[in-house]
Every structure is written in C-alpha cells, then in structure tokens.
Coordinates of C-alpha atoms in Angstrom, one line a residue:
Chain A
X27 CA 1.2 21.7 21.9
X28 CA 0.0 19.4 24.4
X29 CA -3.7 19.8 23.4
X30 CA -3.3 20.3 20.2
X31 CA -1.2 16.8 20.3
X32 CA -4.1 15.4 22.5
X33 CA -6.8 16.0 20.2
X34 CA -5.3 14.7 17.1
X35 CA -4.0 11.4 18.3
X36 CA -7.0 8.8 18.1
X37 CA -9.1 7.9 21.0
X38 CA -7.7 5.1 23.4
X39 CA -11.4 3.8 24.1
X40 CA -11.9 3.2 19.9
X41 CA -10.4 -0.2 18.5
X42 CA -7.4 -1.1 18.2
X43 CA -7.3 0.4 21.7
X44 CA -4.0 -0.7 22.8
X45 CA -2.1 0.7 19.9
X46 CA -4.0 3.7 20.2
X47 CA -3.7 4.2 24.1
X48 CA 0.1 3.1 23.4
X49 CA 0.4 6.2 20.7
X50 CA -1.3 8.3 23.1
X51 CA 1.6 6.9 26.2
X52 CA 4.3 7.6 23.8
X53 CA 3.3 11.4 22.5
X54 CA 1.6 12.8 25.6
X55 CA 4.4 11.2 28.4
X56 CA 6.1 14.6 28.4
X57 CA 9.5 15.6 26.3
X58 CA 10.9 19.3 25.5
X59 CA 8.7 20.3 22.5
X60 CA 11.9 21.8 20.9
X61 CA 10.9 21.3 17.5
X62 CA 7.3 22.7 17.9
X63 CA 8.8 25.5 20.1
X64 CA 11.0 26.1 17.5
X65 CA 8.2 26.2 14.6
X66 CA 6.2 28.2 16.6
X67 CA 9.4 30.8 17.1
X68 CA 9.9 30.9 13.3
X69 CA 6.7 31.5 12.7
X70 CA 7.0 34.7 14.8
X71 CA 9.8 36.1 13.4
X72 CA 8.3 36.0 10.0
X73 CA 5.0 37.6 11.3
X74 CA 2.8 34.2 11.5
X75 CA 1.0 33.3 14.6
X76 CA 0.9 29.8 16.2
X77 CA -2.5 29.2 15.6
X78 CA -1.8 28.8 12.0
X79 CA 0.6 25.9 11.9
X80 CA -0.3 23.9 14.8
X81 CA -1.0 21.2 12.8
X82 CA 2.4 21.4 11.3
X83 CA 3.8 21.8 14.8
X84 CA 2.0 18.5 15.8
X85 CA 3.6 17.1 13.2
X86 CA 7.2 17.4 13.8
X87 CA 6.3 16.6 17.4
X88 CA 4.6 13.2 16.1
X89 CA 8.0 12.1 13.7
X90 CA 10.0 13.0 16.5
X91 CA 8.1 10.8 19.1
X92 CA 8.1 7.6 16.1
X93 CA 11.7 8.0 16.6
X94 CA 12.2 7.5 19.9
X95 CA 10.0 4.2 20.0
X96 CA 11.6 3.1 17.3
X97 CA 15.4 4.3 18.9
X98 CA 14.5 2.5 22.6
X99 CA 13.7 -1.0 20.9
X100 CA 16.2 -3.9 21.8
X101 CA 17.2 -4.1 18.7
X102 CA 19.0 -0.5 18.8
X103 CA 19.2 1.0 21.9
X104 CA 17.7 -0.8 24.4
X105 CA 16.1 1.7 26.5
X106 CA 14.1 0.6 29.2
X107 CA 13.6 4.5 30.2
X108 CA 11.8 7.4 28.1
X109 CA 11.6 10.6 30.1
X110 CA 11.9 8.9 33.3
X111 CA 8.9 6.2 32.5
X112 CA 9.3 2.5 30.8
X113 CA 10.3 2.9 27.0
X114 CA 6.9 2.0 24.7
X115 CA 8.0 -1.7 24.2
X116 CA 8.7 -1.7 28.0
X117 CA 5.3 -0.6 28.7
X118 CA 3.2 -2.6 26.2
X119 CA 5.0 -4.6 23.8
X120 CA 7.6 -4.8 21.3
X121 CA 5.5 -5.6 18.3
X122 CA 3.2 -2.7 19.5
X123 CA 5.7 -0.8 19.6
X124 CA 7.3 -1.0 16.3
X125 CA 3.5 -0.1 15.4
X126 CA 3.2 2.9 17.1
X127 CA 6.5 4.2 15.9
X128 CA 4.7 3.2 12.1
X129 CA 1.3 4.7 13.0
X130 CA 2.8 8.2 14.6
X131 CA 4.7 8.9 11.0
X132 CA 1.5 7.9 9.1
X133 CA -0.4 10.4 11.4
X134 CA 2.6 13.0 11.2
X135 CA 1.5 13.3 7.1
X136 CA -1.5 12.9 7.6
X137 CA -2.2 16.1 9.1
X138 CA 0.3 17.7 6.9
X139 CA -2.3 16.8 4.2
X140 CA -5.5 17.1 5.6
X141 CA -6.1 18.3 9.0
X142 CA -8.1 21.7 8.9
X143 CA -6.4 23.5 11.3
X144 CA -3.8 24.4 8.5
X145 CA -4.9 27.3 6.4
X146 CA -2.3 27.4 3.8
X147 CA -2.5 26.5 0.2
X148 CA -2.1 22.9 -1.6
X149 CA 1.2 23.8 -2.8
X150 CA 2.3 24.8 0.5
X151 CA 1.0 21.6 2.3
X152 CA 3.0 19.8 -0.4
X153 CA 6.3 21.8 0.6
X154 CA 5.4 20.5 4.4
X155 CA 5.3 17.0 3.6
X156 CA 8.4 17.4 1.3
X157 CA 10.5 18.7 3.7
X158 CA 9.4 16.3 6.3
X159 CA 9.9 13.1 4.3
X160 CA 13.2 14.3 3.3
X161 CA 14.3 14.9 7.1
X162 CA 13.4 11.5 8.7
X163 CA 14.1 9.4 5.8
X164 CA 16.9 7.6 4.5
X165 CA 18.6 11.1 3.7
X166 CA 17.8 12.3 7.0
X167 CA 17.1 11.3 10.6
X168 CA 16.5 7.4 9.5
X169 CA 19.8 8.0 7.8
X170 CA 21.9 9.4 10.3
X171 CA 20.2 6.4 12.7
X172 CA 21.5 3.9 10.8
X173 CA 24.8 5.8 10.2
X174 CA 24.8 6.0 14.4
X175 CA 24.6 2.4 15.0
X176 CA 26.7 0.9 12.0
X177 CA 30.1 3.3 13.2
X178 CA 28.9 3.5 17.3
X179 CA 31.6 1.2 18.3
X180 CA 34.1 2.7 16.3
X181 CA 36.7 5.8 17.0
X182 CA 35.0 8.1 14.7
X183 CA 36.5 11.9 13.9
X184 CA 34.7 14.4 15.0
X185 CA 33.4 15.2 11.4
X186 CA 32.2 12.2 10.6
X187 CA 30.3 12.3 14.0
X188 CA 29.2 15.7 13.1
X189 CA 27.8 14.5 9.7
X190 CA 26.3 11.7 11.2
X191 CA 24.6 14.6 14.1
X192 CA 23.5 16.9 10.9
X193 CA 21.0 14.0 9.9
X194 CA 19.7 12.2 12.8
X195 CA 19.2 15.1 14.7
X196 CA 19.8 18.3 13.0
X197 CA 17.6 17.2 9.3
X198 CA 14.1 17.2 11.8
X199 CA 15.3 20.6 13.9
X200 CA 16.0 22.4 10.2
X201 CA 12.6 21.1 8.9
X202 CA 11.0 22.7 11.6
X203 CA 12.2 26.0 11.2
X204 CA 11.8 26.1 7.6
X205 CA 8.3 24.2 7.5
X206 CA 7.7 27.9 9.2
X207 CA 9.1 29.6 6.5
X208 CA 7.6 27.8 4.3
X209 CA 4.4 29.2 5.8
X210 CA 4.7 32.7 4.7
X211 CA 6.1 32.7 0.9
X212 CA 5.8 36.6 1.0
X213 CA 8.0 36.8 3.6
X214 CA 11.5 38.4 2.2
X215 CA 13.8 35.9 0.6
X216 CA 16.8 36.7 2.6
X217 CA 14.7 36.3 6.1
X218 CA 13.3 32.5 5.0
X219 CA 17.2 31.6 4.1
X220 CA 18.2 33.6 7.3
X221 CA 16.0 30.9 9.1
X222 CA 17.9 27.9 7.5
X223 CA 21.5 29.4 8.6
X224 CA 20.2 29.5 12.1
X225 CA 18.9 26.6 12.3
X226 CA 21.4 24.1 11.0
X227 CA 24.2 25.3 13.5
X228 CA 20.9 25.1 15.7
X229 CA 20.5 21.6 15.7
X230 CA 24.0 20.3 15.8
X231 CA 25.0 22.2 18.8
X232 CA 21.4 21.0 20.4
X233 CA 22.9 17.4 19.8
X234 CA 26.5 18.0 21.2
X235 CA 24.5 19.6 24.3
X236 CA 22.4 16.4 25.0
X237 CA 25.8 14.4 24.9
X238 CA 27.4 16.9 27.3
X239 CA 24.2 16.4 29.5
X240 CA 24.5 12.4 28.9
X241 CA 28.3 13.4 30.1
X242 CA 28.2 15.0 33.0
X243 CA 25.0 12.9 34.0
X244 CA 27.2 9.8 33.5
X245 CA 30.0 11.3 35.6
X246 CA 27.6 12.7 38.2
X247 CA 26.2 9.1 39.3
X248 CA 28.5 6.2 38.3
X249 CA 26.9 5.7 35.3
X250 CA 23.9 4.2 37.7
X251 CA 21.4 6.3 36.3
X252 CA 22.3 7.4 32.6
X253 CA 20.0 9.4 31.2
X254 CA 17.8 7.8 28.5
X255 CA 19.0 8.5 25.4
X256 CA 20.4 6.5 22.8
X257 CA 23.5 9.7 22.5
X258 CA 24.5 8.1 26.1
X259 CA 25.1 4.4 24.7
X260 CA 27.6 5.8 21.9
X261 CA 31.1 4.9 23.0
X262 CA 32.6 7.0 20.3
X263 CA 29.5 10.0 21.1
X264 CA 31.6 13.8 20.5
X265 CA 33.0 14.5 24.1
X266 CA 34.1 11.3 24.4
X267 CA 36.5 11.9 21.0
X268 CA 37.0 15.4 21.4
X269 CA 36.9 16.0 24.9
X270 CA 34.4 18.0 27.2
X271 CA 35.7 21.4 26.9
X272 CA 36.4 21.4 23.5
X273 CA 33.0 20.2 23.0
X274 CA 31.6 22.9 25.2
X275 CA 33.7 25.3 22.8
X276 CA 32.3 23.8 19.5
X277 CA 28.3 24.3 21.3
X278 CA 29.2 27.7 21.9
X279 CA 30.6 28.3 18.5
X280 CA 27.7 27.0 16.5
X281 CA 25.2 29.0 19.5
X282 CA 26.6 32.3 18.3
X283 CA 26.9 30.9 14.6
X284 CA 22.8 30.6 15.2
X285 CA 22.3 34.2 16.7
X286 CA 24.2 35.9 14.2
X287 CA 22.3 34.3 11.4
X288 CA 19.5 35.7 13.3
X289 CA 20.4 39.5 12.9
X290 CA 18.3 40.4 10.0
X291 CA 15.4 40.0 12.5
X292 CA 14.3 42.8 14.9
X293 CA 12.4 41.9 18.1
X294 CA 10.3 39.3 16.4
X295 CA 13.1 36.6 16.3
X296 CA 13.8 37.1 20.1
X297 CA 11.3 33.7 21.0
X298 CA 13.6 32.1 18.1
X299 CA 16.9 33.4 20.3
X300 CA 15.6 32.6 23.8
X301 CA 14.8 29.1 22.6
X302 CA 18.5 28.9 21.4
X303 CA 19.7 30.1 25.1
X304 CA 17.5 27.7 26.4
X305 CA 18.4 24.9 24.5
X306 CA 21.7 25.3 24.2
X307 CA 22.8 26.4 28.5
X308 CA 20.5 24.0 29.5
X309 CA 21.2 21.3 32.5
X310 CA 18.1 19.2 31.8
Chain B
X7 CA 7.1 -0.8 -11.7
X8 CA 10.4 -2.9 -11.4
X9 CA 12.3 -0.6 -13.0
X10 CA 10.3 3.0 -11.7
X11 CA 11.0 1.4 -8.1
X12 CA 15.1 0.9 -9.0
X13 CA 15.4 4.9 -10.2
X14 CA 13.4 5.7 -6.8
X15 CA 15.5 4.0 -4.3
X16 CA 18.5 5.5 -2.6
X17 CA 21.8 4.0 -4.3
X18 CA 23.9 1.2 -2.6
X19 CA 26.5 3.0 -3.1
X20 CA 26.3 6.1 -1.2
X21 CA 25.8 6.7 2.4
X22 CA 24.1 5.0 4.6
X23 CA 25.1 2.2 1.7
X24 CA 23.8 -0.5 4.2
X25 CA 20.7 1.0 4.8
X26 CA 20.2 1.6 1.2
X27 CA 21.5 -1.6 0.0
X28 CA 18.6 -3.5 2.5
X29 CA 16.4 -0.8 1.4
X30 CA 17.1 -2.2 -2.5
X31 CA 17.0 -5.6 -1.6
X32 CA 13.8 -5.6 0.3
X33 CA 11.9 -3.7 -2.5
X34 CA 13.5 -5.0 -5.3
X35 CA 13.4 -9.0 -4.7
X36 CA 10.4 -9.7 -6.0
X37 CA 6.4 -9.4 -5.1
X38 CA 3.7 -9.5 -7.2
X39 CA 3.3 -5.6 -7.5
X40 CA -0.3 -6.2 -6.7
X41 CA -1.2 -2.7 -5.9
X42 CA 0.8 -0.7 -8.4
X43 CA -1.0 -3.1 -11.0
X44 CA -4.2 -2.3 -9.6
X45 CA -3.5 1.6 -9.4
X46 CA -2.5 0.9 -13.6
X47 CA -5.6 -1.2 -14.1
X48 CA -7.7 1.6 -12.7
X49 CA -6.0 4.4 -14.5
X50 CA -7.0 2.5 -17.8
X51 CA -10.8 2.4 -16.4
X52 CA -11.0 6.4 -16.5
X53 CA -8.5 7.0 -18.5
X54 CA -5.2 7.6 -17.9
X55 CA -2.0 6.2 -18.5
X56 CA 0.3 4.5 -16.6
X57 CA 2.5 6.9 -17.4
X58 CA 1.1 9.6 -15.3
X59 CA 0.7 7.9 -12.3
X60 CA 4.2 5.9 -12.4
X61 CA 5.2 7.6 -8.9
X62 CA 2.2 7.2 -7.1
X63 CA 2.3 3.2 -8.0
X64 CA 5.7 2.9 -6.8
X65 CA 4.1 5.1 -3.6
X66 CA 2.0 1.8 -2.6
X67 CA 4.1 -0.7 -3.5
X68 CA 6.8 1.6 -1.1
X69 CA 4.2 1.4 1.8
X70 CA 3.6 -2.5 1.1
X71 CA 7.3 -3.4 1.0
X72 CA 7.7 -1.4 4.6
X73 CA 5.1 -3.1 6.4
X74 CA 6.1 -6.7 5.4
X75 CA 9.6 -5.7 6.5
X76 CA 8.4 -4.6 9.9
X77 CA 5.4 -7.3 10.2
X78 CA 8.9 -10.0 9.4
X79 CA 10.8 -8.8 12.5
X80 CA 11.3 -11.5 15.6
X81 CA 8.7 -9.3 17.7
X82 CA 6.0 -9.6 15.0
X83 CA 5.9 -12.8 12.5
X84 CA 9.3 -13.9 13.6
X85 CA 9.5 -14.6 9.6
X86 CA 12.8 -15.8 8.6
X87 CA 12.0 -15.8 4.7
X88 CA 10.2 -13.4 2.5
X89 CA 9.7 -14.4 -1.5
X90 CA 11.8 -17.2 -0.8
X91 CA 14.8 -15.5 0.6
X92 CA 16.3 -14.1 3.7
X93 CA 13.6 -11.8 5.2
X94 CA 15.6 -8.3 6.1
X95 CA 16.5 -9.2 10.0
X96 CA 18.0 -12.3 8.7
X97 CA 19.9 -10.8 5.5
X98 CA 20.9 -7.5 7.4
X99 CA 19.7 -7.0 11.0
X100 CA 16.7 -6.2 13.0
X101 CA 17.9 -2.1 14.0
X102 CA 18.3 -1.9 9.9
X103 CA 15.1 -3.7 9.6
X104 CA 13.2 -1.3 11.7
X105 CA 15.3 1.6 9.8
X106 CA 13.7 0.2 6.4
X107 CA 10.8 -0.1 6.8
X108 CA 10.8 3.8 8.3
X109 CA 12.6 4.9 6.2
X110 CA 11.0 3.2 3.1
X111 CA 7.5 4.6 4.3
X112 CA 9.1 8.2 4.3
X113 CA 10.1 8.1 1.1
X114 CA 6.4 6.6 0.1
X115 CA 5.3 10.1 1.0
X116 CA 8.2 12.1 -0.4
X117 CA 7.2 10.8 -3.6
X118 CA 3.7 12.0 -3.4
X119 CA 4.9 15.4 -2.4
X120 CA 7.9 15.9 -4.8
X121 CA 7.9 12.9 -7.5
X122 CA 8.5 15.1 -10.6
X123 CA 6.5 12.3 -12.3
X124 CA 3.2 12.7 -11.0
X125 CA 1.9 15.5 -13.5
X126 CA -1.0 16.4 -10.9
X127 CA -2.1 19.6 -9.3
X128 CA -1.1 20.4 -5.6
X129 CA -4.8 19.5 -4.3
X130 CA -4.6 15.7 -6.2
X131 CA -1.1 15.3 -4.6
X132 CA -2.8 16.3 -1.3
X133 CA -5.6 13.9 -1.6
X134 CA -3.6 11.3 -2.2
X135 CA -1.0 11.6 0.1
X136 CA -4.3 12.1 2.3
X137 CA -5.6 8.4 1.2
X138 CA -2.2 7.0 1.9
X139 CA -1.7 7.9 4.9
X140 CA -5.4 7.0 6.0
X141 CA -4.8 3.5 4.5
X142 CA -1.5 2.6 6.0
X143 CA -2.1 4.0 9.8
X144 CA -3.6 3.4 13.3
X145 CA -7.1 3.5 11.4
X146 CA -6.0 1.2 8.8
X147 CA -2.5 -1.1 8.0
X148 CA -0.7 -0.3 11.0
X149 CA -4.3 -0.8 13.2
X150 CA -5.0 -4.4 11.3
X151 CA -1.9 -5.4 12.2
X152 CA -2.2 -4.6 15.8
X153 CA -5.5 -6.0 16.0
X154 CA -4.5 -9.2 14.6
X155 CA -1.5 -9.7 16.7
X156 CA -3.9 -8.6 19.8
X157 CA -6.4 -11.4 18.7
X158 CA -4.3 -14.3 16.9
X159 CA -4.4 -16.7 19.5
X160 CA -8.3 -16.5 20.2
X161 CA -11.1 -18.1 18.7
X162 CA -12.4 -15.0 16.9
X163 CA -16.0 -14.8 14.7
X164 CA -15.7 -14.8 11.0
X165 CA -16.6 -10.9 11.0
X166 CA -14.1 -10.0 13.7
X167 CA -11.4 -11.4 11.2
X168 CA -13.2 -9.9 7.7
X169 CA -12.7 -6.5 9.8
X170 CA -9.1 -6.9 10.8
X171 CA -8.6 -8.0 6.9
X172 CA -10.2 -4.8 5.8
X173 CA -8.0 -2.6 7.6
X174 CA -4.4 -5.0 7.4
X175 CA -4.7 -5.7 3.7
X176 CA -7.9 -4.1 2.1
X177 CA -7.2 -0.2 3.2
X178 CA -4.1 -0.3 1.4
X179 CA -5.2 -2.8 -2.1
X180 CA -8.4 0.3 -2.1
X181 CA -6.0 3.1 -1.4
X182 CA -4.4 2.0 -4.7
X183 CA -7.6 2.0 -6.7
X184 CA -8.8 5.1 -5.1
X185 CA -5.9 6.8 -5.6
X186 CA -6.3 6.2 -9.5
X187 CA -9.5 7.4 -9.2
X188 CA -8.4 10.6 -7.5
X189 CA -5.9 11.3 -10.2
X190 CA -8.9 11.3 -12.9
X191 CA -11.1 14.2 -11.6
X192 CA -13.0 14.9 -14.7
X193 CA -14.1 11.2 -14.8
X194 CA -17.9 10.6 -14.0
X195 CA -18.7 10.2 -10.2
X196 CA -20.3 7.1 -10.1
X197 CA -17.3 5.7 -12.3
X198 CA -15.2 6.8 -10.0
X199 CA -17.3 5.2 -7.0
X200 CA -17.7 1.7 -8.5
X201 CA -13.8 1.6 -8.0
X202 CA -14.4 2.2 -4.6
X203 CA -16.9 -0.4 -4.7
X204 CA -14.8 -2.7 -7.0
X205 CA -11.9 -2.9 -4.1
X206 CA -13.4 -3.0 -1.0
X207 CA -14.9 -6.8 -1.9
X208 CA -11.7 -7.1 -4.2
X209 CA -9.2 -6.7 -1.3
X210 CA -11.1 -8.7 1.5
X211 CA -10.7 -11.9 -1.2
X212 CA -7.7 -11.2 -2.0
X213 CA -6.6 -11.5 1.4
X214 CA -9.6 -14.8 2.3
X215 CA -7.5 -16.3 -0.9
X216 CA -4.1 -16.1 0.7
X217 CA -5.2 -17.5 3.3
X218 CA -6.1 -20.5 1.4
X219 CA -3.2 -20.7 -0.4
X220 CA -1.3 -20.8 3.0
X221 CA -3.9 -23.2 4.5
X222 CA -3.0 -25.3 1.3
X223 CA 0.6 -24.5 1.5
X224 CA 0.7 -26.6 5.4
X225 CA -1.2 -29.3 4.0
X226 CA 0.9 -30.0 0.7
X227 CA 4.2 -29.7 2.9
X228 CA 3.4 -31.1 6.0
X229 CA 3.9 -27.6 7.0
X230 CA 8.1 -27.7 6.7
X231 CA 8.0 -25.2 4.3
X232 CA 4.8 -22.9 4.5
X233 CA 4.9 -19.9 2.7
X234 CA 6.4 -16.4 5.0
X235 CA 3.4 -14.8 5.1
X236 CA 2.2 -13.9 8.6
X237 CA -1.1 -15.1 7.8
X238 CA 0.5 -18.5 8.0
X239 CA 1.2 -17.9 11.1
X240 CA -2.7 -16.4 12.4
X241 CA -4.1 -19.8 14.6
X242 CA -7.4 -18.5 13.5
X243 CA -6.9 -17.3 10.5
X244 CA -10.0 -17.1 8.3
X245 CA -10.1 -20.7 6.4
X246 CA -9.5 -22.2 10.2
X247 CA -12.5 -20.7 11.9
X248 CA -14.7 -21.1 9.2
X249 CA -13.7 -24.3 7.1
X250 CA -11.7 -24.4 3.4
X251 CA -15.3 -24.9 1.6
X252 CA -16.7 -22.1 3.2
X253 CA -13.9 -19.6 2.8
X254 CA -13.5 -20.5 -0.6
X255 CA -17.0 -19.9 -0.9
X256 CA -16.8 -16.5 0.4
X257 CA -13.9 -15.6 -2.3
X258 CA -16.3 -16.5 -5.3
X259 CA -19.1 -14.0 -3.9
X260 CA -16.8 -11.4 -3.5
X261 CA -15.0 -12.1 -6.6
X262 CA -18.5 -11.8 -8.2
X263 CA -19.0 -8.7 -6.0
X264 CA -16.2 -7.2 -7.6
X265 CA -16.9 -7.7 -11.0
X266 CA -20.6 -6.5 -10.8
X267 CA -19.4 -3.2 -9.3
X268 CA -17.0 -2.8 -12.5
X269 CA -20.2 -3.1 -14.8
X270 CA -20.6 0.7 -15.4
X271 CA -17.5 -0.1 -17.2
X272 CA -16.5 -0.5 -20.8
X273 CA -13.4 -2.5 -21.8
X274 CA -11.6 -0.1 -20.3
X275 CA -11.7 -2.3 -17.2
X276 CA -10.4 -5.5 -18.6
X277 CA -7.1 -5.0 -17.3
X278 CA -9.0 -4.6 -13.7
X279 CA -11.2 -7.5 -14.2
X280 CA -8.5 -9.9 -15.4
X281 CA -6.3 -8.8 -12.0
X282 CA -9.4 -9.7 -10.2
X283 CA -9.4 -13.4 -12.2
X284 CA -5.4 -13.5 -11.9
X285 CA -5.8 -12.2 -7.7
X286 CA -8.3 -14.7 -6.5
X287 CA -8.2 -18.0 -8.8
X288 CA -4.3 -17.6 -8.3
X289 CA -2.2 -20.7 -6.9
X290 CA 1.0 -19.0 -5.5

C-alpha cells in the first residue's frame, strides 16, 4: 500500500511543489491502512487477489487521509499532532492544507476512473466511485463530521452517538469492504451481502475502540499527551456517556456480530477475521 | 440548471439539516452558471440536448460552487461576501465551510457515477468523471489555487500568471466543454477538438476579463466595495503586471481565438459563440 500510494501521488519536485510535497507529507507519514487492509481481506475471501484492486485500495486510503487534514484544521479540531508528527496545516499552511484535503479526494476518483492498474469493467469502476461518493459525502463521512461537531458539546444518547459513528467512520470502512465485492459480481449473492453484515458492525466497534484508546490514553498521562484524534476532543465521545466497561461490552458485541456474519466463508475470510482481532484488541 | 441543482442537493430538512441548509445556500444563491451553460452550449454544437446532459452540468457547477466556498475561508481569500451576501464562514461557520465544500465535491462525482439522468454508457460516465477529476485537482483547480496563493505577493511574468489561470479557472470552464464533447461520441473528431480548442483561449479570457472587471470594480469604488472574488485580492493579478490596455488587449485576441476555433461549426454553435460575446464583453 505504501508504494502503491507512493507512486500515484504526484511528484514533489513538479509545480505546485508545495501542495504536492504537502499531499505526499500527509498520505505517506504513516497511519494503520485499515481500510486498504480491509479491501485487500475482502477481496480474499471472494477469491480476488490484491493486485487487482490496488488502485481501489489507494483510494480509500486517499479519502481517508483528506479527512484527517481537513478534521486537524483550527477550525474543527485543532490538531497540532497526526501520527505523532505536526498536523498538515502545522507543517505547511492552513490554506495548503485545506488544498490538499481538496486535491487527495480529486485524486481518490480519479484513479477510481482511470488508473490502469484496475482491470475491471466500466460499470464496475462506476459502482466504485458510487459507493465512494456516497460514503464521504454529506450522507456519509462529511455527514457524520458535521453531525460530530454540531452535538460534541452536548450529552448525547448513545444512539444518537452511534448514528453519528455509522457515518463518519463506519460509511468509508463499509465502502471498503464492498468496493471488494463489488469487484467480483460472480461471486455468490449471499457472500457479497455477507461482507456488508460484517462490515457495518466492523466499523462501529473500530470507532468505540479508538475512543477507548483516546480513554485510557487520557487516563494513562493526565491528559498531557492525548492522542491525536478528533474522537479525543468529544466531551460527549461513547465511554464518556456510557461508561468504559459498558463500552468495552458494546466492542465486543459488534466484534462477534462481525465474525458471525463472516461464517459463510471457509479459510479465505480468515485475513478478513484477523484484521477484525486486530483492530478491534488493539492498544495502539 | 437552477432548478436541476435544487432536486440534487440534500434537503434542509433532514440530517445534517445545517450542513445541508449551507450546502443549499451556497449553491443555490446565485452565479452565473457559466460552466453548466457552456457544457449546454456545446451539447447544441454536436448535437445533443440539454436534456441528456442535465446531471453532468449540475456536476461542474457542483465542483465550482465548492471551490469558491473553500478559496472564501479566512486561511485563503479571507472573503466575507460571495454574490453579494454572506460568504459560508460568515453565514454558517468555517468547520461547516470546509464540510461543504467536501462534501459538495463528493456529490459532484456521485452524480457522474449514479445520476439517473445522464443517459450514457458506463465508459462516457468514466471519462467524464476522469475529466473532472483531472480539471479540479493538484494538476488543475486545486493546483492553480495553490500556485497562486504561493506566488500572490511577488512580482510574477505575464506567463507565470496566464499558467496559474489555466489551471485555477480554465481546467475547469474546458472540462465543461470537453465533457459535452465526450457525451457526443459519434460526432466528427475534429468537431469535437475545436471545442477543445474553443475553451482553452475561452477560459484564460474569461478569467484576464474578471480581472478587469475587479481592477474596474477598485477604481469605481475607491475600493470599499470590490467585488469577493479572490482575484481582487491577487497584488499581481494580471491587469496589474501588465497594464488595463494591455490585458484588455489580450481578452480580444483570445476572444477572436475562440471564435476562429468554432468555425468548423454551423449554427449549431451560436449558443457557444454568444456565451463567448456575453463572457468577455460582460460588465459584472
């Protein structure tokens, strides 16, 4: 993912060589690669290989990293830290990086439409870009965003935080399983709609994770050294209203909720189910 | 357009009703629908109707209305009115600003992909979500922008700025032609590259003219109330390095350039050549 992310981002020695060199900072400063590890899992379980939707891969990767520039500015979350380096506005500027976050979705559809290293049909492309637009727009991640900030100070119910969860993060994570599925129409119906049960209990339990992280990394150090992530800033984020073990309880819930819905699978979907263990026992 | 861009946007009255309400209010105030009237204009000149390319009109002017939205906020133009009203950091705020004009260039794409309006095959879709995306990112909009907030405050050469012009406002004003063009596949070749050749001299005036109009604007006013447009704003914008005689100059031998390049053209094109009159002899 790294390379493939390398080579498709443009060059930071061609003009405008600051935006570029600050879209390279941005996508190729580290980060988990859940959602391309997660499209590259799906992909195995319906009998793809990787090498056929890297550029789809890339592109999740891409709309994820816009969001995070676009999360950190001043205006929302203030983030002087990304992974442990300055934020993109903290490193450049803020102007460039509203730009970046502007340029990385551009570039996210733009391979979904044209780069070559995607050998699936037209109408399949199109289903990509669908179901990406869908998930970061205003019904999806940009949604849920804006849904974050407006109610953040508020005492929300653990539903509405939930809903709020399902779009900001959970929309992208359930794209990128079924941008694999997508992939391989002649795989069997109830395998592709297998895929989408995992993945929304997936994605929301991968959210209440990070804020159990963001938790215990608060409680760990005084709140000196709060990890990053604009799920730490929410006074009203899901431990906080519902309380750490009973969000631990919810994360394991939805983890076996995920691996059940994985069942129909033999040994192909065991990437798909490590990647769940991983991302949802994690520390880090 | 006004009324195909209404049915498109997310209602204000479903959640995230702010986001969509700014959403509505920063498409819907107004603008001169510039591209969508040039992707109509060039429909007529191969053949098609408005009709079939309704969603891919409301696409560009989608892609338009985000980046004024963004190129408005404090960290950019610092623009405090748009079309005469409060630009949308002032009306709503600058996170919902950002979330806009994100979210407004998602659903640019998602029409492309998905529109059930755009009665073209899977491969035309492609290509034009492929000339979108060129248009509006690092190697075009987005880029122009960042090159011309990089340079405003030098001294820059006449061709540095027609370069910055041709990515900031002529990738997308061609992208609108060329995306007509793309819709009519069975039209001649060399019809469909005079409109290539028709916008590339068309949007560099159009752009040379604003300029003017802004240059104009300061003088009538004693600058209190020059016109929101970020060009306003550019210290070396194109009519201050080279002179008002000179850049008005420059507009009537593109304007010419423009029209000579329609010539293979019947009156099928008068709608294209009278946008070309209406663009660069305009006042406001």
């Amino acid at each position: 993912v790294e390379q493939a992310l390398g080579e498709r981002l443009p060059a930071a020695d061609t003009e405008p060589a600051r935006l570029h060199a600050a879209m390279r900072y941005c996508v190729l400063s580290g980060g988990k690669r859940v959602r391309p590890l997660l499209l590259f899992g799906s992909c195995r379980a319906v009998g793809l290989s990787e090498a056929q939707v890297e550029a789809a891969a890339c592109a999740v990767e891409l709309a994820h990293a816009y969001s995070l520039v676009h999360d950190d500015l001043p205006a929302m979350d203030d983030a002087e830290l990304r992974s442990g380096q300055p934020s993109c506005h903290r490193a450049y500027d803020e102007g460039t990086a509203v730009l970046v976050g502007d340029a990385l979705q551009s570039l996210a559809f733009q391979l979904l439409a044209s780069d070559a290293a995607l050998p699936v049909e037209p109408a399949i492309r199109l289903r990509l870009t669908e179901l990406l637009a869908e998930a970061i727009g205003a019904s999806g991640m940009a949604g849920g965003q804006a849904l974050d900030v407006a109610t953040r100070d508020q005492r929300r119910p653990g539903a509405d935080i939930e809903a709020m969860y399902a779009r900001r993060t959970g929309a992208l994570i359930r794209a990128s399983v079924l941008m694999a599925a997508a992939c391989a129409p002649e795989a069997a119906a109830h395998l592709r709609e297998a895929l989408g049960a995992f993945a929304t209990p997936l994605g929301l339990a991968f959210q209440i994770q990070d804020d159990l992280l963001n938790a215990s990394s608060h409680a760990g150090t005084g709140g000196e050294t709060p990890r990053p992530d604009r799920a730490s800033r929410g006074r009203a984020a899901y431990p906080a209203v519902l309380g750490l073990a009973a969000a631990q309880q919810r994360v394991r819930l939805l983890h076996s909720q995920a691996l059940d819905a994985l069942r129909p699978f033999g040994a192909g979907a065991d990437p798909l189910r490590g990647l769940a263990e991983w991302l949802l026992v994690r520390s880090t």
